[in-house]
Short mmCIF file of C-alpha atoms and ligand atoms in Angstrom, two decimals:
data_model
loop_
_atom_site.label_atom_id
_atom_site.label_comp_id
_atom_site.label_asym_id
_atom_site.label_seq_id
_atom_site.Cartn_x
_atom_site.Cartn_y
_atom_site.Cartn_z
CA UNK A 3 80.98 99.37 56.92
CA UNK A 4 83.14 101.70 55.24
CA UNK A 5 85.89 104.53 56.35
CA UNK A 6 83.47 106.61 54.86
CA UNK A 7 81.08 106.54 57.62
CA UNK A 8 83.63 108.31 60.21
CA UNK A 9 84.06 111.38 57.91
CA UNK A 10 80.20 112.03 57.90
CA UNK A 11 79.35 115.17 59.83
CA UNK A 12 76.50 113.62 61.39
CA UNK A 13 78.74 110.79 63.42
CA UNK A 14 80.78 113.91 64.78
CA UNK A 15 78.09 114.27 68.20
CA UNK A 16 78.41 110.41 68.69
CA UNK A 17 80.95 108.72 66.58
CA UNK A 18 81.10 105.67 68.74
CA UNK A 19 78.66 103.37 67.22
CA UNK A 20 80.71 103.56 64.30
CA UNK A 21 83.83 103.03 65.76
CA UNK A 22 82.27 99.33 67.36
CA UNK A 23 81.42 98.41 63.42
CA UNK A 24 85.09 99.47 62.26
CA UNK A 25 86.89 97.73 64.92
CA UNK A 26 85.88 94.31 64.41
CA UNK A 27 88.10 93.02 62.01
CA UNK A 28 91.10 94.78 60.16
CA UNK A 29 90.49 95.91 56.42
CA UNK A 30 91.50 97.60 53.44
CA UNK A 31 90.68 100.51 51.78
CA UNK A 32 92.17 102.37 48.50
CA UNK A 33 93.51 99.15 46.87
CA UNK A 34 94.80 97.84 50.16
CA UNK A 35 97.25 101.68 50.32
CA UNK A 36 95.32 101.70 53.70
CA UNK A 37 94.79 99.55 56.34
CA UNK A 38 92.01 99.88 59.26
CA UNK A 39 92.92 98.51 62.67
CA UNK A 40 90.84 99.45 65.46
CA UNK A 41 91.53 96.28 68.34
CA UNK A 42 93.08 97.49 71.50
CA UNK A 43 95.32 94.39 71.21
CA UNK A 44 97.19 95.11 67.77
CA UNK A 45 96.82 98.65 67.69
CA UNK A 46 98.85 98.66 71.41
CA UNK A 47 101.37 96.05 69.60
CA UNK A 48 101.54 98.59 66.08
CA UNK A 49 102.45 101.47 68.47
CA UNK A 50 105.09 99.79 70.35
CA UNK A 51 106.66 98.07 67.01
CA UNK A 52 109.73 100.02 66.12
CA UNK A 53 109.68 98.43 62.27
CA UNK A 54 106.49 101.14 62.31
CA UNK A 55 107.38 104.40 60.53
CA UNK A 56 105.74 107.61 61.94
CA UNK A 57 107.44 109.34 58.48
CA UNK A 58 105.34 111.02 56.45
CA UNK A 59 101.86 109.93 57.05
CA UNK A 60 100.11 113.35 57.11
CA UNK A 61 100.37 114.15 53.90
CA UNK A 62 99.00 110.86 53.08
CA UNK A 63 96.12 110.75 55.48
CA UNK A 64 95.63 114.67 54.51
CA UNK A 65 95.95 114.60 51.24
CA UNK A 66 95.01 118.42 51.46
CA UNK A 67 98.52 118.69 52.71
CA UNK A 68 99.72 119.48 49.12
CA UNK A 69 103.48 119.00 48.17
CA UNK A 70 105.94 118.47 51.20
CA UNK A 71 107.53 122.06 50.90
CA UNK A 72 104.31 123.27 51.95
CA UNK A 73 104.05 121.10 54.68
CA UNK A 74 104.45 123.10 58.31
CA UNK A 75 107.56 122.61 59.36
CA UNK A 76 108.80 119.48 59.92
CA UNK A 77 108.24 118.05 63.70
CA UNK A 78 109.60 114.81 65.40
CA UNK A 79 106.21 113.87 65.73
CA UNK A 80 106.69 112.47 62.06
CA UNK A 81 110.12 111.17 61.92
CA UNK A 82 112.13 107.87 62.76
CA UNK A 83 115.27 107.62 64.43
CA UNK A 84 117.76 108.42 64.43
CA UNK A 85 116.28 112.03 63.89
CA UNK A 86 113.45 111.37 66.32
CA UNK A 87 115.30 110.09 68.87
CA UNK A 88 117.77 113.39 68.72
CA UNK A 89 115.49 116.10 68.69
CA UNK A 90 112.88 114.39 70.94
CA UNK A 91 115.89 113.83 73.70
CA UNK A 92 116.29 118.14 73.31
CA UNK A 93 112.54 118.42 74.02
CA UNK A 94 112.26 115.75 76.98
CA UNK A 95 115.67 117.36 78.00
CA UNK A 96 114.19 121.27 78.96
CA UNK A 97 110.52 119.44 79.86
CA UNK A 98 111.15 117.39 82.79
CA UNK A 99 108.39 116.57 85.33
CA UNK A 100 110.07 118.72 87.77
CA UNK A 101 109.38 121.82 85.29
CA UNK A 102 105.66 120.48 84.53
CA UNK A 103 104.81 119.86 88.68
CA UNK A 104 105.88 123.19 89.64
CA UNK A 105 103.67 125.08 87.08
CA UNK A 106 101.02 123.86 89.46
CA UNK A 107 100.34 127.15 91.47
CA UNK A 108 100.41 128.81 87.89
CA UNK A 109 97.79 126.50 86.42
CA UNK A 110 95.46 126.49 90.02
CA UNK A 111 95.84 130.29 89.31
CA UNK A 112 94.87 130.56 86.12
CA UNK A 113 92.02 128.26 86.95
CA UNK A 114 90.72 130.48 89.23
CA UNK A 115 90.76 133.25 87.45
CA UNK A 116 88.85 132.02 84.52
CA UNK A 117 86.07 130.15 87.23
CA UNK A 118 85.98 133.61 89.02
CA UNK A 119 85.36 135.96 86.05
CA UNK A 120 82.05 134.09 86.16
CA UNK A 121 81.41 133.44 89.43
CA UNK A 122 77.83 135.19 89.86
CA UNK A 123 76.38 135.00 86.68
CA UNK A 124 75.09 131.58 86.67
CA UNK A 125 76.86 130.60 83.06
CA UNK A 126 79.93 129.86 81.24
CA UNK A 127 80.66 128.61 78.00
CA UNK A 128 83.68 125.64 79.22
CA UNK A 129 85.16 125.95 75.79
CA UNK A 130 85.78 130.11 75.97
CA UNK A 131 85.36 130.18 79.24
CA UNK A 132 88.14 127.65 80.87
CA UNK A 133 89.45 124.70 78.53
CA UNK A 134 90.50 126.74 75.59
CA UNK A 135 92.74 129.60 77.60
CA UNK A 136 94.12 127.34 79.87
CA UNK A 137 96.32 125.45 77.73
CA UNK A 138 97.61 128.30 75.26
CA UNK A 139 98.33 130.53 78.41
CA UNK A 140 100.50 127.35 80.05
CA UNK A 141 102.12 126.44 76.81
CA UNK A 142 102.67 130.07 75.91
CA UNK A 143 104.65 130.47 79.01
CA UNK A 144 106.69 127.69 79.20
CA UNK A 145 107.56 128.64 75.71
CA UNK A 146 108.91 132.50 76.50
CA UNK A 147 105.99 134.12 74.58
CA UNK A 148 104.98 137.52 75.94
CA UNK A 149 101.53 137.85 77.13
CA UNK A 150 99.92 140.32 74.91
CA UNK A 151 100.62 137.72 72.23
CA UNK A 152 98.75 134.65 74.01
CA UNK A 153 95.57 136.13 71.57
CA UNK A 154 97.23 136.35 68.42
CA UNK A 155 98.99 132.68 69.51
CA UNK A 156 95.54 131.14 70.48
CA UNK A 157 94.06 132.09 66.71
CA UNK A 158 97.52 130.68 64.79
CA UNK A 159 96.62 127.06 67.09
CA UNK A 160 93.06 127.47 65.97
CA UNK A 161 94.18 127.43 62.13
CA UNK A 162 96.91 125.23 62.52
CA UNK A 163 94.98 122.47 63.94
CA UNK A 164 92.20 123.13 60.72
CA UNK A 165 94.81 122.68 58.35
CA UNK A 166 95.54 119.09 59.66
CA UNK A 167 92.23 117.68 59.45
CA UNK A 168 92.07 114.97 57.33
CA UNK A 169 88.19 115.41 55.86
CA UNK A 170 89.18 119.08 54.79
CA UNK A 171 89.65 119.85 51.23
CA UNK A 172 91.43 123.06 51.70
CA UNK A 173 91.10 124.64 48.09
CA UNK A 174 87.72 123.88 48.56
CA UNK A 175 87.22 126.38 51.82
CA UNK A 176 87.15 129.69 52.37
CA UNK A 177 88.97 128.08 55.44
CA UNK A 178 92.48 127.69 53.29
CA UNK A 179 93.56 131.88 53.07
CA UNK A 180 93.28 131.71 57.46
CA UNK A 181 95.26 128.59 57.52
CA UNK A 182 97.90 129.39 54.98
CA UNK A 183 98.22 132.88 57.18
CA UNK A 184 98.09 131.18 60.06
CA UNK A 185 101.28 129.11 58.90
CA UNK A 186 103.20 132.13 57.87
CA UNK A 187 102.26 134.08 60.69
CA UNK A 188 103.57 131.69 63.20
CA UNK A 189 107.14 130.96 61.30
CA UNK A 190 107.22 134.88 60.90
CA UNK A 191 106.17 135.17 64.81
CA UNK A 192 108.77 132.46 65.77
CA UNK A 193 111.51 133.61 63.16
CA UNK A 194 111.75 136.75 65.22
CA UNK A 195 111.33 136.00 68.82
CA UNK A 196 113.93 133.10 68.39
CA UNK A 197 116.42 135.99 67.08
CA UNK A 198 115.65 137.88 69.95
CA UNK A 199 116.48 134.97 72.62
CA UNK A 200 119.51 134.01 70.83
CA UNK A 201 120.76 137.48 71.84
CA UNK A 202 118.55 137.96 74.96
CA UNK A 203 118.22 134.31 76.75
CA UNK A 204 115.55 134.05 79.34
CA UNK A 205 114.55 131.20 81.47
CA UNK A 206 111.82 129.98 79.61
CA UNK A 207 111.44 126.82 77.23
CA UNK A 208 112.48 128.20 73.93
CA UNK A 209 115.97 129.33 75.42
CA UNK A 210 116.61 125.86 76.53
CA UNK A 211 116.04 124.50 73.22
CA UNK A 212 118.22 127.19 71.66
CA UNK A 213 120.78 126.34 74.03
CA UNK A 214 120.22 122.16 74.16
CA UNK A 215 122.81 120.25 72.42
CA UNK A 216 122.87 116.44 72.60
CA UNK A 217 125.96 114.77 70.88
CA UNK A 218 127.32 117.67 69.92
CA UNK A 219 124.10 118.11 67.58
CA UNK A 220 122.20 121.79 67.58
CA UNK A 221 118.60 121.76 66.59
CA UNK A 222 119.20 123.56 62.85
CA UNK A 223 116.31 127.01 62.50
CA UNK A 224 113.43 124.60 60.64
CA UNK A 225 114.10 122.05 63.71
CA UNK A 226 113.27 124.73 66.09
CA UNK A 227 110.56 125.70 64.27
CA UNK A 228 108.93 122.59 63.65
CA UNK A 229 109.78 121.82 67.94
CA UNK A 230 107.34 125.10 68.58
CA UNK A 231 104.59 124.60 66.00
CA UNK A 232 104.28 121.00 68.03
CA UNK A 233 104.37 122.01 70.86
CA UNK A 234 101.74 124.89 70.23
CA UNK A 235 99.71 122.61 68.39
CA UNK A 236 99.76 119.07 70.42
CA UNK A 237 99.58 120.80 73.69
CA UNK A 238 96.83 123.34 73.21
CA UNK A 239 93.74 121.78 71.06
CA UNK A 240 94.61 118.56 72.66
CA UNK A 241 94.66 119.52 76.52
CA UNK A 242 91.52 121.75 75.66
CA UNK A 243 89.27 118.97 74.37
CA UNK A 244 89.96 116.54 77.09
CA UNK A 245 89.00 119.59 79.94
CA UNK A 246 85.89 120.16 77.54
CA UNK A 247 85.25 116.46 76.82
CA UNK A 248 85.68 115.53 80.85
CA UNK A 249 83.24 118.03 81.59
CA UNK A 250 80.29 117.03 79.30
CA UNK A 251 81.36 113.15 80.23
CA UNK A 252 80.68 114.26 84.09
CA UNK A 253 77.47 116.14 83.20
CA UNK A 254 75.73 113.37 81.17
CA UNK A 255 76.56 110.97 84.20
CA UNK A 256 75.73 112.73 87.58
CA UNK A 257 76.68 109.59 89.61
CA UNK A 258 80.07 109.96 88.35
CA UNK A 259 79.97 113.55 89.09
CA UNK A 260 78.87 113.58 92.44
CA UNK A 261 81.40 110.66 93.75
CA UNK A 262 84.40 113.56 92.42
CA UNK A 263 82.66 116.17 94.54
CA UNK A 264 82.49 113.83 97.15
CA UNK A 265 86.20 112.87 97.10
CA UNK A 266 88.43 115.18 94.91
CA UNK A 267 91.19 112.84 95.52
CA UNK A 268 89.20 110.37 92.47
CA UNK A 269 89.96 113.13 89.74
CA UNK A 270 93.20 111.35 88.45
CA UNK A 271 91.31 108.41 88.07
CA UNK A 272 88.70 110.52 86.51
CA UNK A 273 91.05 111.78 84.06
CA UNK A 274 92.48 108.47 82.99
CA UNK A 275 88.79 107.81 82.50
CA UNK A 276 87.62 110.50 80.08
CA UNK A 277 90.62 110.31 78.17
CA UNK A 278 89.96 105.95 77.12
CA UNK A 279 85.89 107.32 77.08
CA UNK A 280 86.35 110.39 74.71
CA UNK A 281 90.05 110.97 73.79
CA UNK A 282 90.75 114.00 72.22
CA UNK A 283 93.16 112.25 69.72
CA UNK A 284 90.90 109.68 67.88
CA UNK A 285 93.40 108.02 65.39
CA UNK A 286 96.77 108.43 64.39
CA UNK A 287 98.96 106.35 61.98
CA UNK A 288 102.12 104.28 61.06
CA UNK A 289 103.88 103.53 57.66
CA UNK A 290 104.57 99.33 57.53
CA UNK A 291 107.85 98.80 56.03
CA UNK A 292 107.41 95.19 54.72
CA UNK A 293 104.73 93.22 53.44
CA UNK A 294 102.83 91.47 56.40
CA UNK A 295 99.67 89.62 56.95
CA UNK A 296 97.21 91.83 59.68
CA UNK A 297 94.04 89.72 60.69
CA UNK A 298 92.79 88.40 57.05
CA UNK A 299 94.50 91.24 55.07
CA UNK A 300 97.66 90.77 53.29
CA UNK A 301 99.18 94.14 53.88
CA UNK A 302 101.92 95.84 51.14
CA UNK A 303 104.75 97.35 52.23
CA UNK A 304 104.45 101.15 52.57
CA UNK A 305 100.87 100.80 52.96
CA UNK A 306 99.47 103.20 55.95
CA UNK A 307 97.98 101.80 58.92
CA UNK A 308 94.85 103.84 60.32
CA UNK A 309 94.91 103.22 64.28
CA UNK A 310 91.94 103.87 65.61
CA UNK A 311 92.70 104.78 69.49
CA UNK A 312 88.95 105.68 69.87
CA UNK A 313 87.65 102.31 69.08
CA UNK A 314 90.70 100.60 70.91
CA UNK A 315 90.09 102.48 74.10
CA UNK A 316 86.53 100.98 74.07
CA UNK A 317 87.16 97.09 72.69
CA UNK A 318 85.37 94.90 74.87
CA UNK A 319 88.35 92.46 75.09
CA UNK A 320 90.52 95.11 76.95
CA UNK A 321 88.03 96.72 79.21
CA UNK A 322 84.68 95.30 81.31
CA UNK A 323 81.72 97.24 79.87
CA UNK A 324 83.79 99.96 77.88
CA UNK A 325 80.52 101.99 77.14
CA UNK A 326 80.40 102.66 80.64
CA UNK A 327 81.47 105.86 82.29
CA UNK A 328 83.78 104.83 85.58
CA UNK A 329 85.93 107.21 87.13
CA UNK A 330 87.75 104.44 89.22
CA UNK A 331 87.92 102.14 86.73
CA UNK A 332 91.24 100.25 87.07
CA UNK A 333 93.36 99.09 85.29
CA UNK A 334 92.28 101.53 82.83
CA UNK A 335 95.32 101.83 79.66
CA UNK A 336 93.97 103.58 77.33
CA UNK A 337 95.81 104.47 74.24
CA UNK A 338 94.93 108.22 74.13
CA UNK A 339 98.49 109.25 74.37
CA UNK A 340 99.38 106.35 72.03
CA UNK A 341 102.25 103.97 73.05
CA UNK A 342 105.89 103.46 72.49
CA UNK A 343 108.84 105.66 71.21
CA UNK A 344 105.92 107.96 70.25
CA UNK A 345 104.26 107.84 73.30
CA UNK A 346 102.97 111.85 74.47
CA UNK A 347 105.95 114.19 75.64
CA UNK A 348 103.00 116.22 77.00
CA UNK A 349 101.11 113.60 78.83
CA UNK A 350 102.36 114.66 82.29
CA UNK A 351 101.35 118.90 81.33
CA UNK A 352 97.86 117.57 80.31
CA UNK A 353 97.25 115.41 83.22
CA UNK A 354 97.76 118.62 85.49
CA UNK A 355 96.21 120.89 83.93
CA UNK A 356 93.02 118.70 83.03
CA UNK A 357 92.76 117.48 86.72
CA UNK A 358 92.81 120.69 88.53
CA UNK A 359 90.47 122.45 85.54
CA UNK A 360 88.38 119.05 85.77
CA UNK A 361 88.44 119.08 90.12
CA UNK A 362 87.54 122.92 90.44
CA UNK A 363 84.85 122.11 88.00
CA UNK A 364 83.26 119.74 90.25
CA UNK A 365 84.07 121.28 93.60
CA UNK A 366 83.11 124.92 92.90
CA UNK A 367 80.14 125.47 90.37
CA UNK A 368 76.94 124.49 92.36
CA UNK A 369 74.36 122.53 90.67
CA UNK A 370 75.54 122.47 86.43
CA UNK A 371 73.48 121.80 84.06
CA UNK A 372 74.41 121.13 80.66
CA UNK A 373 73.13 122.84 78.07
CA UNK A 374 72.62 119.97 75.45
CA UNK A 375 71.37 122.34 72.56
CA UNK A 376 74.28 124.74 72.76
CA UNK A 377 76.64 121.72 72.05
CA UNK A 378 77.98 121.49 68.92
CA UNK A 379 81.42 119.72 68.01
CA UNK A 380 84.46 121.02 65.90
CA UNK A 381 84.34 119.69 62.42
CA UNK A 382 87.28 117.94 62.63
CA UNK A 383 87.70 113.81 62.72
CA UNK A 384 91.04 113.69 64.28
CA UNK A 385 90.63 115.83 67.06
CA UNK A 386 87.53 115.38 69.24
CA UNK A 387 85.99 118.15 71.38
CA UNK A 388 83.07 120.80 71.33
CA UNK A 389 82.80 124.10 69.60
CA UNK A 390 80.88 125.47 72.19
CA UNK A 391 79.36 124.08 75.62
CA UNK A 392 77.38 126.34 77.87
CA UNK A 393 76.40 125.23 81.62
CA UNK A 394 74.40 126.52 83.68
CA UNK A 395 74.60 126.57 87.34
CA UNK A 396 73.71 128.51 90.47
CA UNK A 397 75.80 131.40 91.63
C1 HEM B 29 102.50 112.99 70.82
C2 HEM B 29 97.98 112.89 72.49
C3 HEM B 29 98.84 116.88 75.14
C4 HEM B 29 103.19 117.19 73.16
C5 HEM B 29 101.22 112.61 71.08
C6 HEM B 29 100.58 111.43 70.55
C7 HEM B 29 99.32 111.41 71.01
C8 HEM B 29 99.13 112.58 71.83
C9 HEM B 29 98.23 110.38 70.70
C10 HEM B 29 101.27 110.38 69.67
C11 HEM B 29 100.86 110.47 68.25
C12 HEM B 29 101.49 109.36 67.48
O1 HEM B 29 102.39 108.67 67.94
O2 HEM B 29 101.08 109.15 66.34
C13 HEM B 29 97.83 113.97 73.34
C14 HEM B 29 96.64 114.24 74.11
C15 HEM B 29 96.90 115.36 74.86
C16 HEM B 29 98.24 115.79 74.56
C17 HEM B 29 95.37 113.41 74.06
C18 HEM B 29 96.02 116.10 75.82
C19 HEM B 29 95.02 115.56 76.43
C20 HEM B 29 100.11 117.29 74.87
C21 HEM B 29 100.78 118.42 75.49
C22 HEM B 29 101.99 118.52 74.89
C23 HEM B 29 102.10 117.44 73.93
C24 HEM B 29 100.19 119.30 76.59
C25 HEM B 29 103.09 119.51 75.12
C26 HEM B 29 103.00 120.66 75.61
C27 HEM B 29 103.36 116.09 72.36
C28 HEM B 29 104.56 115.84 71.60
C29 HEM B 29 104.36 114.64 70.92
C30 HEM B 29 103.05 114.16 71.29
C31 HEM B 29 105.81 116.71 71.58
C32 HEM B 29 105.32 113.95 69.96
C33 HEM B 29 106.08 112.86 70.66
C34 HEM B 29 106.96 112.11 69.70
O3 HEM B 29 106.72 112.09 68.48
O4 HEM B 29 107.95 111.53 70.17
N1 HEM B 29 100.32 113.29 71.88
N2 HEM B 29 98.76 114.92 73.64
N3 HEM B 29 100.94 116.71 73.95
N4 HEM B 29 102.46 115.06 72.16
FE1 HEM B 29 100.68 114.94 72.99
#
């Protein structure tokens, strides 16, 4: 078994057979440069490690990053302290669970609104229809961004999230002119309407991070920028796939389905569930400072450590018959929002939005069926979820 095998469009329907073969041992790849790891047991303990540098590693898992002045701006997602810890205490600062619970009439109503515009027709495609525009709506919101511009924001995600997949060989793809406008677009976009809240400050997200100061410290322009392109991008793609991914998981096992109908109050539980069974973020990595030995590997320093969450969230020694689908399955600690100093800002936003999209799902369209041919999956290895998925259902 090589890394290979996970970049092979054909795994992308069902890449979990390969993920069994890579997880059980550790091993090297590229002259030892990189190092697999796909147990729920040292990947939990890599995570939590703070010798583990986030720095860096996208352009060297996507080498199609180019040279880092090309890079998107940079976002605390891939620094250490004592930068991380700044500019992430700014962002947890102005997103506090008391600003994520009461967007809950907002989400419930945007919910509703997307369920309704089909109510009557007997179809919707979940991607188009409901997980996509939920999430760029929320996030546009909390951010300050005006409404006509949700669109144009959706399609700048869309490209964004292209440009960091690590099987893409952007100067091979027509692909690479939409992403490169997609970058300068959203800088351009942001450039302005930042300029306009410094002189016009509303209560929305973006004026809170203009106006947060910790230690006397001021996010500088490219911080600001870097803070909204990760926000954009971690909290739309992501929270979409895991609505999308929750509802094929609940089609393809009815039992599971029925027992939410039954009992909304399981869809937390369901949540937790779909996000260790198909987690929209499959992998991520670290940077290991000093040389170390990892299972039978003898690891360089600086080498990169590939995590693989997907195969940790289903290792037999963490979790009783982790092929199986169980929506109260408990304990149930997945690794889909990673672990440690790293651990999701967002978690709390895409646990409410994904359980109320996930529970009117299951309470309100009668009978769905799930149209298996219509499903095809996004190209992309990092980021899991469907292109397009079209139910069926009646009324
Ligand atoms: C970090 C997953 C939704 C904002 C992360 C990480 C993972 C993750 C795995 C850590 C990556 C690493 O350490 O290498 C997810 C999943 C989501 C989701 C599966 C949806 C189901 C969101 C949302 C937001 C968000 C809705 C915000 C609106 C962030 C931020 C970080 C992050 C800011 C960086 C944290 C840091 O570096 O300290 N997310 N995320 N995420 N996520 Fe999410």
């Amino acid at each position: 078994m090589t890394i290979a095998a996970l970049f092979d469009p054909a795994v992308r329907p069902d890449p979990y057979p390969v993920y069994a073969q890579l997880r059980a041992e550790p091993f090297a790849v590229m002259d030892g440069a990189l190092v697999v790891i796909g147990d729920h047991q040292r990947c939990t303990a890599i995570l939590r490690d703070p010798a583990m540098s986030s720095e860096r590693r996208r352009s060297l898992l996507g080498s199609n990053m180019g040279e880092p002045d090309e890079l998107p701006p940079t976002s605390f997602l891939s620094l250490d302290p004592p930068d991380h810890t700044r500019l992430r205490k700014l962002v947890v600062k102005a997103f506090t669970p008391r600003v994520v619970s009461a967007l809950r009439p907002r989400i419930e109503a945007i919910v509703d609104e997307q369920l309704g515009a089909v109510a009557g027709t007997g179809e919707i495609d979940i991607v188009s229809g409901l997980a996509y525009p939920l999430p760029v709506r929320i996030i546009c919101e909390l951010l300050g961004v005006p409404e006509a511009d949700h669109e144009l924001f959706s399609e700048f995600s869309r490209w964004l999230v292209r440009g960091l997949d690590p099987s893409l060989t952007i100067t091979e793809t027509a692909d690479a002119q939409r992403i490169e406008q997609a970058r300068t677009g959203f800088r351009d976009y942001f450039t302005d309407l930042i300029a306009r809240r410094r002189t016009d400050p509303r209560d929305d997200l973006l004026t809170s991070l203009i106006r947060a100061e910790q230690d006397g410290d001021k996010l500088t322009h490219e911080e600001l920028l870097g803070t909204c392109t990760l926000l954009l991008v971690a909290g739309h793609e992501t929270t979409a796939n895991l609505i999308a991914n929750g509802v094929i998981a609940l089609l393809r096992h009815p039992d599971q389905l029925a027992a939410l109908r039954a009992d909304p109050s399981l869809v937390d539980g369901a949540v937790e569930e779909v996000l260790r069974f198909d987690p929209p973020v499959q992998l991520t990595t670290r940077i290991i400072r000093e040389a170390a030995r990892i299972g039978d590997v003898d690891v360089p320093a600086d080498a990169v450590l590939l995590l693989l969450i997907a195969a940790a969230n289903r290792d037999p020694a963490a979790f009783d018959e982790p092929d199986r689908f169980d929506i109260r399955r408990t304990p149930n600690h997945h690794l889909a929002f990673a672990a440690g100093a790293h651990f999701c800002l967002g978690s709390g936003l895409a646990r409410l939005e994904a359980s109320i999209a996930l529970s009117a799902f299951a309470t309100r369209l009668r009978d769905p069926e799930l149209d298996e041919a219509s499903l095809t999956y996004r190209p992309h290895v990092n980021l899991r979820g469907p292109d397009h998925l079209r139910v069926t259902f009646n009324g």
